Amino acid sequence: MRQIMKPVIQCAINFSEGRNSKIVKSIVDAAQSVPEAVVADYSADADHNRMVLTILGGPKPIQNAVLAAARTAVELIDLASHKGGHPRIGAVDVVPLVPVQGITMQECVATALNLAQNVAETLSLPVYLYENAALSNKHKQLPNLRRGGFERLMAEGLAGDMAPDLGPHRVHPTAGAVVIGARGPLVAYNVNLDSA
């Protein structure tokens, strides 16, 4: 008998907060409150002032968990006073969806598009779609969107190449903008150097 695999998406959502443990906990708790979404891990880095929250689940639970965590982040994070060593354009900075099992990349793209629409509508955030979900080649690569950071968006506005794919065409004054997409697995690591 052939076993049917339950669809699982991994989302390693990046938030622009790594120093305030109460805010970090509130964001994690919001994601954990969603049934059928599993918070697999989270890590916060004070130097980068950034947190990565890894969530696993099917398309609907992933969307609900991201929305819950994003809503909390938008309420609690103020990018106008944010300082950190990592490029960022949003309080909820990057939301990558990765197919793990029982789901195709195209289905992840559809999930990303639906999530992006919900984020734009419910949180009034400008949304850029990147990687496999990109609607424009100009937005496909994450570094192109992050160049100059939140400060550039505030100074130059959201016109031309930086016009968002969805949501308002103005930068949220405290939460910036968000990048959402679908991509393959990514392995990232930090190396500490002793240069003394």
PDB file of C-alpha atoms in Angstrom:
ATOM      1  CA  MET A   1       0.000   0.000   0.000  1.00  0.00           C
ATOM      2  CA  ARG A   2       1.323   3.427  -0.939  1.00  0.00           C
ATOM      3  CA  GLN A   3       1.610   5.888   1.924  1.00  0.00           C
ATOM      4  CA  ILE A   4       0.327   9.421   1.349  1.00  0.00           C
ATOM      5  CA  MET A   5       2.662  12.048   2.725  1.00  0.00           C
ATOM      6  CA  LYS A   6       1.172  14.982   4.577  1.00  0.00           C
ATOM      7  CA  PRO A   7       2.375  18.255   3.005  1.00  0.00           C
ATOM      8  CA  VAL A   8       5.020  20.022   5.065  1.00  0.00           C
ATOM      9  CA  ILE A   9       6.423  23.488   4.422  1.00  0.00           C
ATOM     10  CA  GLN A  10       9.333  24.958   6.355  1.00  0.00           C
ATOM     11  CA  CYS A  11       9.325  28.682   7.007  1.00  0.00           C
ATOM     12  CA  ALA A  12      12.446  30.279   8.516  1.00  0.00           C
ATOM     13  CA  ILE A  13      10.930  33.705   9.098  1.00  0.00           C
ATOM     14  CA  ASN A  14      13.411  36.509   9.894  1.00  0.00           C
ATOM     15  CA  PHE A  15      12.474  39.273  12.327  1.00  0.00           C
ATOM     16  CA  SER A  16      14.425  42.464  13.051  1.00  0.00           C
ATOM     17  CA  GLU A  17      14.674  41.847  16.789  1.00  0.00           C
ATOM     18  CA  GLY A  18      17.331  39.902  18.659  1.00  0.00           C
ATOM     19  CA  ARG A  19      17.940  41.863  21.852  1.00  0.00           C
ATOM     20  CA  ASN A  20      14.613  42.253  23.648  1.00  0.00           C
ATOM     21  CA  SER A  21      13.782  38.806  25.049  1.00  0.00           C
ATOM     22  CA  LYS A  22      10.187  39.807  25.849  1.00  0.00           C
ATOM     23  CA  ILE A  23       9.510  40.731  22.221  1.00  0.00           C
ATOM     24  CA  VAL A  24      11.231  37.559  20.996  1.00  0.00           C
ATOM     25  CA  LYS A  25       9.108  35.450  23.367  1.00  0.00           C
ATOM     26  CA  SER A  26       5.895  37.219  22.309  1.00  0.00           C
ATOM     27  CA  ILE A  27       6.603  36.491  18.633  1.00  0.00           C
ATOM     28  CA  VAL A  28       7.425  32.829  19.334  1.00  0.00           C
ATOM     29  CA  ASP A  29       4.323  32.452  21.527  1.00  0.00           C
ATOM     30  CA  ALA A  30       2.128  33.895  18.776  1.00  0.00           C
ATOM     31  CA  ALA A  31       3.400  31.305  16.277  1.00  0.00           C
ATOM     32  CA  GLN A  32       3.083  28.493  18.832  1.00  0.00           C
ATOM     33  CA  SER A  33      -0.570  29.385  19.444  1.00  0.00           C
ATOM     34  CA  VAL A  34      -1.553  28.136  15.972  1.00  0.00           C
ATOM     35  CA  PRO A  35      -2.805  24.524  15.874  1.00  0.00           C
ATOM     36  CA  GLU A  36      -0.967  22.196  13.475  1.00  0.00           C
ATOM     37  CA  ALA A  37       1.970  24.594  13.111  1.00  0.00           C
ATOM     38  CA  VAL A  38       5.138  23.423  14.839  1.00  0.00           C
ATOM     39  CA  VAL A  39       7.778  25.848  16.056  1.00  0.00           C
ATOM     40  CA  ALA A  40      10.851  23.735  15.334  1.00  0.00           C
ATOM     41  CA  ASP A  41      13.469  26.245  16.481  1.00  0.00           C
ATOM     42  CA  TYR A  42      14.296  29.879  17.007  1.00  0.00           C
ATOM     43  CA  SER A  43      17.490  31.790  17.582  1.00  0.00           C
ATOM     44  CA  ALA A  44      18.097  35.426  18.430  1.00  0.00           C
ATOM     45  CA  ASP A  45      21.360  37.271  17.838  1.00  0.00           C
ATOM     46  CA  ALA A  46      22.012  40.498  19.748  1.00  0.00           C
ATOM     47  CA  ASP A  47      24.832  41.716  17.448  1.00  0.00           C
ATOM     48  CA  HIS A  48      22.685  41.426  14.338  1.00  0.00           C
ATOM     49  CA  ASN A  49      19.554  42.333  16.347  1.00  0.00           C
ATOM     50  CA  ARG A  50      17.743  39.613  14.446  1.00  0.00           C
ATOM     51  CA  MET A  51      15.745  36.485  15.136  1.00  0.00           C
ATOM     52  CA  VAL A  52      15.043  33.489  12.928  1.00  0.00           C
ATOM     53  CA  LEU A  53      11.922  31.492  13.782  1.00  0.00           C
ATOM     54  CA  THR A  54      11.553  28.118  12.060  1.00  0.00           C
ATOM     55  CA  ILE A  55       7.997  26.841  11.670  1.00  0.00           C
ATOM     56  CA  LEU A  56       6.808  23.586  10.070  1.00  0.00           C
ATOM     57  CA  GLY A  57       3.310  22.759   8.861  1.00  0.00           C
ATOM     58  CA  GLY A  58       0.908  22.457   5.985  1.00  0.00           C
ATOM     59  CA  PRO A  59       0.004  25.453   3.833  1.00  0.00           C
ATOM     60  CA  LYS A  60      -2.857  26.775   5.989  1.00  0.00           C
ATOM     61  CA  PRO A  61      -1.158  26.323   9.409  1.00  0.00           C
ATOM     62  CA  ILE A  62       2.034  27.946   8.059  1.00  0.00           C
ATOM     63  CA  GLN A  63       0.064  30.944   6.799  1.00  0.00           C
ATOM     64  CA  ASN A  64      -1.798  31.285  10.092  1.00  0.00           C
ATOM     65  CA  ALA A  65       1.386  30.997  12.182  1.00  0.00           C
ATOM     66  CA  VAL A  66       3.249  33.540  10.040  1.00  0.00           C
ATOM     67  CA  LEU A  67       0.320  35.969  10.251  1.00  0.00           C
ATOM     68  CA  ALA A  68       0.092  35.579  14.037  1.00  0.00           C
ATOM     69  CA  ALA A  69       3.842  36.099  14.519  1.00  0.00           C
ATOM     70  CA  ALA A  70       3.938  38.963  11.997  1.00  0.00           C
ATOM     71  CA  ARG A  71       1.016  40.750  13.653  1.00  0.00           C
ATOM     72  CA  THR A  72       2.888  40.609  16.979  1.00  0.00           C
ATOM     73  CA  ALA A  73       6.137  41.816  15.400  1.00  0.00           C
ATOM     74  CA  VAL A  74       4.424  44.761  13.683  1.00  0.00           C
ATOM     75  CA  GLU A  75       2.901  45.783  17.024  1.00  0.00           C
ATOM     76  CA  LEU A  76       6.158  45.507  19.012  1.00  0.00           C
ATOM     77  CA  ILE A  77       9.124  46.295  16.718  1.00  0.00           C
ATOM     78  CA  ASP A  78      10.036  49.861  15.742  1.00  0.00           C
ATOM     79  CA  LEU A  79      12.551  49.978  12.896  1.00  0.00           C
ATOM     80  CA  ALA A  80      12.933  53.735  13.300  1.00  0.00           C
ATOM     81  CA  SER A  81      15.022  53.028  16.414  1.00  0.00           C
ATOM     82  CA  HIS A  82      16.448  49.651  15.306  1.00  0.00           C
ATOM     83  CA  LYS A  83      20.221  49.170  15.201  1.00  0.00           C
ATOM     84  CA  GLY A  84      21.900  45.944  14.147  1.00  0.00           C
ATOM     85  CA  GLY A  85      24.561  44.437  11.931  1.00  0.00           C
ATOM     86  CA  HIS A  86      22.239  42.727   9.432  1.00  0.00           C
ATOM     87  CA  PRO A  87      20.632  44.360   6.380  1.00  0.00           C
ATOM     88  CA  ARG A  88      16.847  44.639   6.759  1.00  0.00           C
ATOM     89  CA  ILE A  89      13.839  46.402   5.305  1.00  0.00           C
ATOM     90  CA  GLY A  90      11.157  45.211   7.697  1.00  0.00           C
ATOM     91  CA  ALA A  91      10.266  44.263  11.248  1.00  0.00           C
ATOM     92  CA  VAL A  92       9.081  41.051   9.591  1.00  0.00           C
ATOM     93  CA  ASP A  93      11.969  41.032   7.153  1.00  0.00           C
ATOM     94  CA  VAL A  94      11.983  37.844   5.089  1.00  0.00           C
ATOM     95  CA  VAL A  95       9.469  34.993   4.928  1.00  0.00           C
ATOM     96  CA  PRO A  96      10.852  32.096   2.835  1.00  0.00           C
ATOM     97  CA  LEU A  97       8.636  29.049   2.241  1.00  0.00           C
ATOM     98  CA  VAL A  98      10.512  25.816   1.501  1.00  0.00           C
ATOM     99  CA  PRO A  99       8.822  22.577   0.367  1.00  0.00           C
ATOM    100  CA  VAL A 100       9.867  19.726   2.687  1.00  0.00           C
ATOM    101  CA  GLN A 101       7.593  16.794   1.846  1.00  0.00           C
ATOM    102  CA  GLY A 102       4.364  16.065   0.035  1.00  0.00           C
ATOM    103  CA  ILE A 103       4.243  19.496  -1.622  1.00  0.00           C
ATOM    104  CA  THR A 104       5.704  20.919  -4.817  1.00  0.00           C
ATOM    105  CA  MET A 105       7.555  24.166  -5.324  1.00  0.00           C
ATOM    106  CA  GLN A 106       4.611  25.427  -7.377  1.00  0.00           C
ATOM    107  CA  GLU A 107       2.279  24.741  -4.437  1.00  0.00           C
ATOM    108  CA  CYS A 108       4.701  26.636  -2.175  1.00  0.00           C
ATOM    109  CA  VAL A 109       4.600  29.544  -4.624  1.00  0.00           C
ATOM    110  CA  ALA A 110       0.784  29.535  -4.466  1.00  0.00           C
ATOM    111  CA  THR A 111       0.971  29.474  -0.652  1.00  0.00           C
ATOM    112  CA  ALA A 112       3.457  32.373  -0.688  1.00  0.00           C
ATOM    113  CA  LEU A 113       1.182  34.426  -2.957  1.00  0.00           C
ATOM    114  CA  ASN A 114      -1.835  33.799  -0.728  1.00  0.00           C
ATOM    115  CA  LEU A 115       0.179  34.633   2.401  1.00  0.00           C
ATOM    116  CA  ALA A 116       1.526  37.807   0.779  1.00  0.00           C
ATOM    117  CA  GLN A 117      -1.988  38.969  -0.076  1.00  0.00           C
ATOM    118  CA  ASN A 118      -3.136  38.342   3.518  1.00  0.00           C
ATOM    119  CA  VAL A 119      -0.127  40.153   4.998  1.00  0.00           C
ATOM    120  CA  ALA A 120      -0.653  43.142   2.693  1.00  0.00           C
ATOM    121  CA  GLU A 121      -4.359  43.358   3.522  1.00  0.00           C
ATOM    122  CA  THR A 122      -4.402  42.574   7.253  1.00  0.00           C
ATOM    123  CA  LEU A 123      -1.167  44.292   8.319  1.00  0.00           C
ATOM    124  CA  SER A 124      -1.087  47.115   5.732  1.00  0.00           C
ATOM    125  CA  LEU A 125       2.496  46.277   4.790  1.00  0.00           C
ATOM    126  CA  PRO A 126       4.112  46.681   1.381  1.00  0.00           C
ATOM    127  CA  VAL A 127       5.074  43.194   0.168  1.00  0.00           C
ATOM    128  CA  TYR A 128       7.789  42.110  -2.254  1.00  0.00           C
ATOM    129  CA  LEU A 129       7.692  38.612  -3.755  1.00  0.00           C
ATOM    130  CA  TYR A 130      11.095  37.008  -4.306  1.00  0.00           C
ATOM    131  CA  GLU A 131      12.847  33.871  -5.570  1.00  0.00           C
ATOM    132  CA  ASN A 132      10.384  31.411  -7.180  1.00  0.00           C
ATOM    133  CA  ALA A 133       7.385  33.578  -6.221  1.00  0.00           C
ATOM    134  CA  ALA A 134       8.817  36.743  -7.812  1.00  0.00           C
ATOM    135  CA  LEU A 135       6.449  38.598 -10.133  1.00  0.00           C
ATOM    136  CA  SER A 136       9.326  40.733 -11.433  1.00  0.00           C
ATOM    137  CA  ASN A 137      12.955  39.901 -12.206  1.00  0.00           C
ATOM    138  CA  LYS A 138      13.885  43.066 -10.301  1.00  0.00           C
ATOM    139  CA  HIS A 139      12.556  41.505  -7.097  1.00  0.00           C
ATOM    140  CA  LYS A 140      13.847  37.944  -7.593  1.00  0.00           C
ATOM    141  CA  GLN A 141      17.107  38.398  -5.663  1.00  0.00           C
ATOM    142  CA  LEU A 142      16.899  39.272  -1.961  1.00  0.00           C
ATOM    143  CA  PRO A 143      20.045  41.480  -1.915  1.00  0.00           C
ATOM    144  CA  ASN A 144      18.459  43.765  -4.545  1.00  0.00           C
ATOM    145  CA  LEU A 145      15.511  44.363  -2.235  1.00  0.00           C
ATOM    146  CA  ARG A 146      17.610  44.864   0.906  1.00  0.00           C
ATOM    147  CA  ARG A 147      20.161  47.239  -0.626  1.00  0.00           C
ATOM    148  CA  GLY A 148      20.188  50.403   1.480  1.00  0.00           C
ATOM    149  CA  GLY A 149      17.825  48.861   4.024  1.00  0.00           C
ATOM    150  CA  PHE A 150      14.869  50.429   5.776  1.00  0.00           C
ATOM    151  CA  GLU A 151      16.608  53.808   5.691  1.00  0.00           C
ATOM    152  CA  ARG A 152      16.732  53.786   1.870  1.00  0.00           C
ATOM    153  CA  LEU A 153      13.044  52.910   1.671  1.00  0.00           C
ATOM    154  CA  MET A 154      12.181  55.762   4.024  1.00  0.00           C
ATOM    155  CA  ALA A 155      14.369  58.243   2.116  1.00  0.00           C
ATOM    156  CA  GLU A 156      13.482  57.259  -1.456  1.00  0.00           C
ATOM    157  CA  GLY A 157       9.977  55.849  -1.101  1.00  0.00           C
ATOM    158  CA  LEU A 158       8.419  52.945  -2.952  1.00  0.00           C
ATOM    159  CA  ALA A 159       8.522  53.915  -6.613  1.00  0.00           C
ATOM    160  CA  GLY A 160      10.196  52.555  -9.731  1.00  0.00           C
ATOM    161  CA  ASP A 161      12.159  49.368  -9.059  1.00  0.00           C
ATOM    162  CA  MET A 162      11.144  49.510  -5.403  1.00  0.00           C
ATOM    163  CA  ALA A 163       7.383  49.621  -5.998  1.00  0.00           C
ATOM    164  CA  PRO A 164       5.946  46.705  -3.988  1.00  0.00           C
ATOM    165  CA  ASP A 165       4.148  43.782  -5.599  1.00  0.00           C
ATOM    166  CA  LEU A 166       1.266  44.006  -3.122  1.00  0.00           C
ATOM    167  CA  GLY A 167       0.031  46.287  -0.392  1.00  0.00           C
ATOM    168  CA  PRO A 168       0.364  50.022   0.099  1.00  0.00           C
ATOM    169  CA  HIS A 169       2.896  52.019  -1.919  1.00  0.00           C
ATOM    170  CA  ARG A 170       4.223  53.680   1.206  1.00  0.00           C
ATOM    171  CA  VAL A 171       6.674  52.414   3.807  1.00  0.00           C
ATOM    172  CA  HIS A 172       5.125  51.452   7.133  1.00  0.00           C
ATOM    173  CA  PRO A 173       6.749  53.985   9.530  1.00  0.00           C
ATOM    174  CA  THR A 174       7.725  51.418  12.183  1.00  0.00           C
ATOM    175  CA  ALA A 175       7.493  48.044  10.413  1.00  0.00           C
ATOM    176  CA  GLY A 176       8.906  48.879   6.969  1.00  0.00           C
ATOM    177  CA  ALA A 177       8.138  46.304   4.277  1.00  0.00           C
ATOM    178  CA  VAL A 178       8.260  42.512   4.024  1.00  0.00           C
ATOM    179  CA  VAL A 179       9.751  40.074   1.511  1.00  0.00           C
ATOM    180  CA  ILE A 180       7.851  36.796   0.985  1.00  0.00           C
ATOM    181  CA  GLY A 181       8.718  33.956  -1.361  1.00  0.00           C
ATOM    182  CA  ALA A 182       9.280  30.302  -2.090  1.00  0.00           C
ATOM    183  CA  ARG A 183      12.732  28.792  -2.524  1.00  0.00           C
ATOM    184  CA  GLY A 184      14.769  25.645  -2.078  1.00  0.00           C
ATOM    185  CA  PRO A 185      16.687  24.814   1.105  1.00  0.00           C
ATOM    186  CA  LEU A 186      19.381  27.234   2.234  1.00  0.00           C
ATOM    187  CA  VAL A 187      22.210  26.433   4.618  1.00  0.00           C
ATOM    188  CA  ALA A 188      23.616  29.447   6.449  1.00  0.00           C
ATOM    189  CA  TYR A 189      26.074  29.575   9.298  1.00  0.00           C
ATOM    190  CA  ASN A 190      28.012  32.126  11.308  1.00  0.00           C
ATOM    191  CA  VAL A 191      31.733  31.892  11.927  1.00  0.00           C
ATOM    192  CA  ASN A 192      33.338  33.752  14.812  1.00  0.00           C
ATOM    193  CA  LEU A 193      36.908  34.852  14.134  1.00  0.00           C
ATOM    194  CA  ASP A 194      39.450  35.551  16.826  1.00  0.00           C
ATOM    195  CA  SER A 195      41.482  38.285  15.190  1.00  0.00           C
ATOM    196  CA  ALA A 196      43.447  39.342  18.253  1.00  0.00           C
TER     197      ALA A 196
END
